[in-house]
Amino acid sequence: DTYQASDKTYTGTIRLGEGTPSQDADTEVNEREPWEHVTDEALRDAAAAMHGASKQTPPMYSALKVDGKRLYQSAREGVDVERKQRDVFIHKFEVERDAADAQAVHFMAECSKGTYVRTLALDLCKSLGTTGHLTALRRTKIGEYSVEDAWTIESLAVALGDDPSKYSRSPRPKKPPSPTVNETS
């Protein structure tokens, strides 16, 4: 399918120094390594060095099938399955450390179909002499389709002639509490 074969863009956050089996926050941290030596310049240089064609081994926690069984099922059973590397292409990989939390690194990655961004993040961390995992990930673009152009639920409801307030995700304002009179006479 042409749509699924399109390049993709993601944003997210990496937690330096803490590794997980799934390479994201879906599993508990099981590995800690020093991360304080990683400078902002080293982060940017390492991310830039990842641009271009490379090989990537899919993570065990993935939906890929090997011999008819999903890898994540084997991972949950504690079985490590040999996985074939795949060709991936990183068009852009930009990183920026969080101003309030030096262990958090925000990123934007533009990559080919088949790229595991969790693995890209871990590979970045390993190249810097530490480990890490994703704490946030959002696909913002696939091919020519961007979340910037997406309809909100409310605008879709209006376009369909429906009441948008039925679909509002923001909490409805509550009535202020009635004033009470405290009589102490």
mmCIF file of C-alpha atoms in Angstrom:
data_model
loop_
_atom_site.group_PDB
_atom_site.id
_atom_site.type_symbol
_atom_site.label_atom_id
_atom_site.label_comp_id
_atom_site.label_asym_id
_atom_site.label_seq_id
_atom_site.Cartn_x
_atom_site.Cartn_y
_atom_site.Cartn_z
ATOM 1 C CA ASP A 1 0.000 0.000 0.000
ATOM 2 C CA THR A 2 1.430 3.368 -1.053
ATOM 3 C CA TYR A 3 0.159 5.112 2.089
ATOM 4 C CA GLN A 4 1.895 2.710 4.500
ATOM 5 C CA ALA A 5 5.053 2.698 2.357
ATOM 6 C CA SER A 6 5.416 6.471 2.772
ATOM 7 C CA ASP A 7 8.093 8.138 4.878
ATOM 8 C CA LYS A 8 7.009 9.089 8.379
ATOM 9 C CA THR A 9 7.765 11.879 10.841
ATOM 10 C CA TYR A 10 7.713 11.441 14.609
ATOM 11 C CA THR A 11 8.246 13.577 17.678
ATOM 12 C CA GLY A 12 8.946 12.224 21.124
ATOM 13 C CA THR A 13 11.054 12.138 24.252
ATOM 14 C CA ILE A 14 13.955 9.893 25.236
ATOM 15 C CA ARG A 15 14.916 9.215 28.868
ATOM 16 C CA LEU A 16 18.714 8.972 29.075
ATOM 17 C CA GLY A 17 20.372 6.434 31.365
ATOM 18 C CA GLU A 18 17.360 4.171 31.892
ATOM 19 C CA GLY A 19 16.719 1.145 29.663
ATOM 20 C CA THR A 20 13.642 -1.060 29.377
ATOM 21 C CA PRO A 21 13.072 -4.395 27.612
ATOM 22 C CA SER A 22 10.521 -2.804 25.248
ATOM 23 C CA GLN A 23 12.678 0.285 24.603
ATOM 24 C CA ASP A 24 9.723 2.408 25.751
ATOM 25 C CA ALA A 25 7.726 3.065 28.920
ATOM 26 C CA ASP A 26 5.475 0.016 28.448
ATOM 27 C CA THR A 27 7.867 -2.115 30.503
ATOM 28 C CA GLU A 28 9.712 -1.341 33.744
ATOM 29 C CA VAL A 29 13.226 0.089 33.807
ATOM 30 C CA ASN A 30 15.628 -2.849 34.099
ATOM 31 C CA GLU A 31 18.922 -1.152 33.275
ATOM 32 C CA ARG A 32 20.597 2.025 34.536
ATOM 33 C CA GLU A 33 23.767 3.552 33.143
ATOM 34 C CA PRO A 34 25.510 6.870 33.747
ATOM 35 C CA TRP A 35 24.218 9.587 31.421
ATOM 36 C CA GLU A 36 25.579 12.778 32.973
ATOM 37 C CA HIS A 37 28.609 12.761 30.637
ATOM 38 C CA VAL A 38 26.380 13.307 27.568
ATOM 39 C CA THR A 39 26.699 16.914 26.423
ATOM 40 C CA ASP A 40 24.206 18.796 24.280
ATOM 41 C CA GLU A 41 26.799 19.017 21.514
ATOM 42 C CA ALA A 42 27.459 15.268 21.670
ATOM 43 C CA LEU A 43 23.700 14.617 21.458
ATOM 44 C CA ARG A 44 23.313 16.782 18.355
ATOM 45 C CA ASP A 45 26.430 15.323 16.695
ATOM 46 C CA ALA A 46 25.383 11.730 17.381
ATOM 47 C CA ALA A 47 21.874 12.342 16.013
ATOM 48 C CA ALA A 48 23.276 13.976 12.878
ATOM 49 C CA ALA A 49 25.633 11.003 12.376
ATOM 50 C CA MET A 50 22.591 8.724 12.146
ATOM 51 C CA HIS A 51 21.274 10.433 8.997
ATOM 52 C CA GLY A 52 21.264 8.278 5.876
ATOM 53 C CA ALA A 53 20.969 4.582 5.111
ATOM 54 C CA SER A 54 21.595 1.993 7.798
ATOM 55 C CA LYS A 55 20.593 -1.452 9.035
ATOM 56 C CA GLN A 56 18.298 -1.852 12.029
ATOM 57 C CA THR A 57 17.373 -4.918 14.045
ATOM 58 C CA PRO A 58 13.670 -4.859 15.002
ATOM 59 C CA PRO A 59 13.040 -4.925 18.752
ATOM 60 C CA MET A 60 11.722 -8.049 20.447
ATOM 61 C CA TYR A 61 8.674 -6.069 21.559
ATOM 62 C CA SER A 62 7.199 -5.668 18.078
ATOM 63 C CA ALA A 63 4.318 -7.092 16.069
ATOM 64 C CA LEU A 64 6.605 -8.697 13.488
ATOM 65 C CA LYS A 65 6.008 -12.390 12.999
ATOM 66 C CA VAL A 66 8.802 -14.947 13.033
ATOM 67 C CA ASP A 67 7.735 -18.508 12.251
ATOM 68 C CA GLY A 68 4.094 -17.446 12.588
ATOM 69 C CA LYS A 69 4.452 -15.943 16.063
ATOM 70 C CA ARG A 70 4.530 -12.261 16.994
ATOM 71 C CA LEU A 71 7.847 -11.187 18.492
ATOM 72 C CA TYR A 72 6.205 -9.489 21.487
ATOM 73 C CA GLN A 73 4.622 -12.834 22.440
ATOM 74 C CA SER A 74 8.043 -14.477 22.516
ATOM 75 C CA ALA A 75 9.466 -11.508 24.441
ATOM 76 C CA ARG A 76 6.756 -11.837 27.110
ATOM 77 C CA GLU A 77 7.643 -15.529 27.415
ATOM 78 C CA GLY A 78 11.296 -14.596 27.930
ATOM 79 C CA VAL A 79 12.380 -16.094 24.602
ATOM 80 C CA ASP A 80 14.852 -14.128 22.486
ATOM 81 C CA VAL A 81 14.259 -14.746 18.774
ATOM 82 C CA GLU A 82 16.841 -14.109 16.064
ATOM 83 C CA ARG A 83 15.676 -11.187 13.932
ATOM 84 C CA LYS A 84 16.844 -10.129 10.484
ATOM 85 C CA GLN A 85 18.174 -6.624 10.092
ATOM 86 C CA ARG A 86 16.229 -4.335 7.808
ATOM 87 C CA ASP A 87 17.273 -1.428 5.655
ATOM 88 C CA VAL A 88 16.097 1.922 6.988
ATOM 89 C CA PHE A 89 16.781 5.526 6.019
ATOM 90 C CA ILE A 90 16.887 8.449 8.435
ATOM 91 C CA HIS A 91 16.226 11.694 6.569
ATOM 92 C CA LYS A 92 16.414 13.922 9.624
ATOM 93 C CA PHE A 93 16.992 13.368 13.337
ATOM 94 C CA GLU A 94 17.009 16.465 15.541
ATOM 95 C CA VAL A 95 17.404 16.410 19.308
ATOM 96 C CA GLU A 96 17.144 18.966 22.098
ATOM 97 C CA ARG A 97 17.616 18.450 25.808
ATOM 98 C CA ASP A 98 14.737 19.456 28.062
ATOM 99 C CA ALA A 99 15.473 22.717 29.875
ATOM 100 C CA ALA A 100 14.002 21.508 33.174
ATOM 101 C CA ASP A 101 15.087 17.834 33.088
ATOM 102 C CA ALA A 102 18.579 17.139 31.715
ATOM 103 C CA GLN A 103 17.797 13.407 31.495
ATOM 104 C CA ALA A 104 14.987 14.064 28.967
ATOM 105 C CA VAL A 105 15.765 14.603 25.286
ATOM 106 C CA HIS A 106 13.051 15.741 22.871
ATOM 107 C CA PHE A 107 13.403 14.751 19.230
ATOM 108 C CA MET A 108 11.968 14.939 15.731
ATOM 109 C CA ALA A 109 12.750 12.120 13.297
ATOM 110 C CA GLU A 110 11.897 11.820 9.606
ATOM 111 C CA CYS A 111 12.438 8.231 8.483
ATOM 112 C CA SER A 112 11.573 5.509 6.014
ATOM 113 C CA LYS A 113 8.926 2.852 6.349
ATOM 114 C CA GLY A 114 10.025 0.063 8.676
ATOM 115 C CA THR A 115 12.084 2.239 11.006
ATOM 116 C CA TYR A 116 11.583 1.459 14.675
ATOM 117 C CA VAL A 117 11.912 4.826 16.390
ATOM 118 C CA ARG A 118 12.357 3.099 19.769
ATOM 119 C CA THR A 119 15.415 1.367 18.360
ATOM 120 C CA LEU A 120 16.663 4.578 16.736
ATOM 121 C CA ALA A 121 16.485 6.242 20.178
ATOM 122 C CA LEU A 122 18.294 3.353 21.867
ATOM 123 C CA ASP A 123 20.970 3.328 19.151
ATOM 124 C CA LEU A 124 21.507 7.053 19.770
ATOM 125 C CA CYS A 125 21.922 6.442 23.498
ATOM 126 C CA LYS A 126 24.304 3.504 22.969
ATOM 127 C CA SER A 127 26.431 5.619 20.626
ATOM 128 C CA LEU A 128 26.786 8.074 23.522
ATOM 129 C CA GLY A 129 27.881 5.420 26.009
ATOM 130 C CA THR A 130 24.599 5.092 27.891
ATOM 131 C CA THR A 131 21.167 3.549 27.506
ATOM 132 C CA GLY A 132 17.687 5.024 27.234
ATOM 133 C CA HIS A 133 14.067 4.485 26.344
ATOM 134 C CA LEU A 134 11.163 6.410 24.852
ATOM 135 C CA THR A 135 8.783 8.068 27.262
ATOM 136 C CA ALA A 136 6.707 9.712 24.518
ATOM 137 C CA LEU A 137 6.158 9.106 20.813
ATOM 138 C CA ARG A 138 3.784 10.699 18.327
ATOM 139 C CA ARG A 139 3.538 10.196 14.569
ATOM 140 C CA THR A 140 3.015 13.667 13.136
ATOM 141 C CA LYS A 141 3.202 12.927 9.422
ATOM 142 C CA ILE A 142 2.929 10.050 6.963
ATOM 143 C CA GLY A 143 3.628 10.878 3.338
ATOM 144 C CA GLU A 144 1.821 14.115 2.552
ATOM 145 C CA TYR A 145 -0.622 13.765 5.475
ATOM 146 C CA SER A 146 0.231 15.809 8.561
ATOM 147 C CA VAL A 147 -1.506 16.246 11.911
ATOM 148 C CA GLU A 148 -1.221 19.971 11.193
ATOM 149 C CA ASP A 149 -3.904 19.454 8.532
ATOM 150 C CA ALA A 150 -6.106 17.113 10.561
ATOM 151 C CA TRP A 151 -9.642 18.015 11.522
ATOM 152 C CA THR A 152 -10.574 18.310 15.157
ATOM 153 C CA ILE A 153 -13.482 16.210 16.363
ATOM 154 C CA GLU A 154 -15.469 19.404 16.796
ATOM 155 C CA SER A 155 -14.823 20.668 13.221
ATOM 156 C CA LEU A 156 -15.749 17.261 11.817
ATOM 157 C CA ALA A 157 -19.004 17.296 13.781
ATOM 158 C CA VAL A 158 -19.870 20.748 12.385
ATOM 159 C CA ALA A 159 -19.053 19.606 8.834
ATOM 160 C CA LEU A 160 -21.417 16.654 9.333
ATOM 161 C CA GLY A 161 -24.151 18.903 10.748
ATOM 162 C CA ASP A 162 -23.857 17.547 14.279
ATOM 163 C CA ASP A 163 -23.543 19.325 17.629
ATOM 164 C CA PRO A 164 -19.794 19.694 18.317
ATOM 165 C CA SER A 165 -20.307 20.046 22.080
ATOM 166 C CA LYS A 166 -21.248 16.355 22.216
ATOM 167 C CA TYR A 167 -17.683 15.504 21.225
ATOM 168 C CA SER A 168 -15.736 18.125 23.148
ATOM 169 C CA ARG A 169 -12.821 16.657 25.033
ATOM 170 C CA SER A 170 -12.397 19.683 27.268
ATOM 171 C CA PRO A 171 -14.246 19.507 30.560
ATOM 172 C CA ARG A 172 -17.446 21.466 30.680
ATOM 173 C CA PRO A 173 -17.322 24.346 33.113
ATOM 174 C CA LYS A 174 -18.962 23.541 36.401
ATOM 175 C CA LYS A 175 -21.458 25.850 38.004
ATOM 176 C CA PRO A 176 -19.820 27.817 40.772
ATOM 177 C CA PRO A 177 -20.845 26.657 44.217
ATOM 178 C CA SER A 178 -23.782 28.471 45.697
ATOM 179 C CA PRO A 179 -22.732 31.034 48.253
ATOM 180 C CA THR A 180 -23.346 29.897 51.792
ATOM 181 C CA VAL A 181 -24.202 32.132 54.645
ATOM 182 C CA ASN A 182 -22.552 31.352 57.930
ATOM 183 C CA GLU A 183 -24.763 32.705 60.670
ATOM 184 C CA THR A 184 -23.189 32.824 64.085
ATOM 185 C CA SER A 185 -25.594 35.106 65.972
#
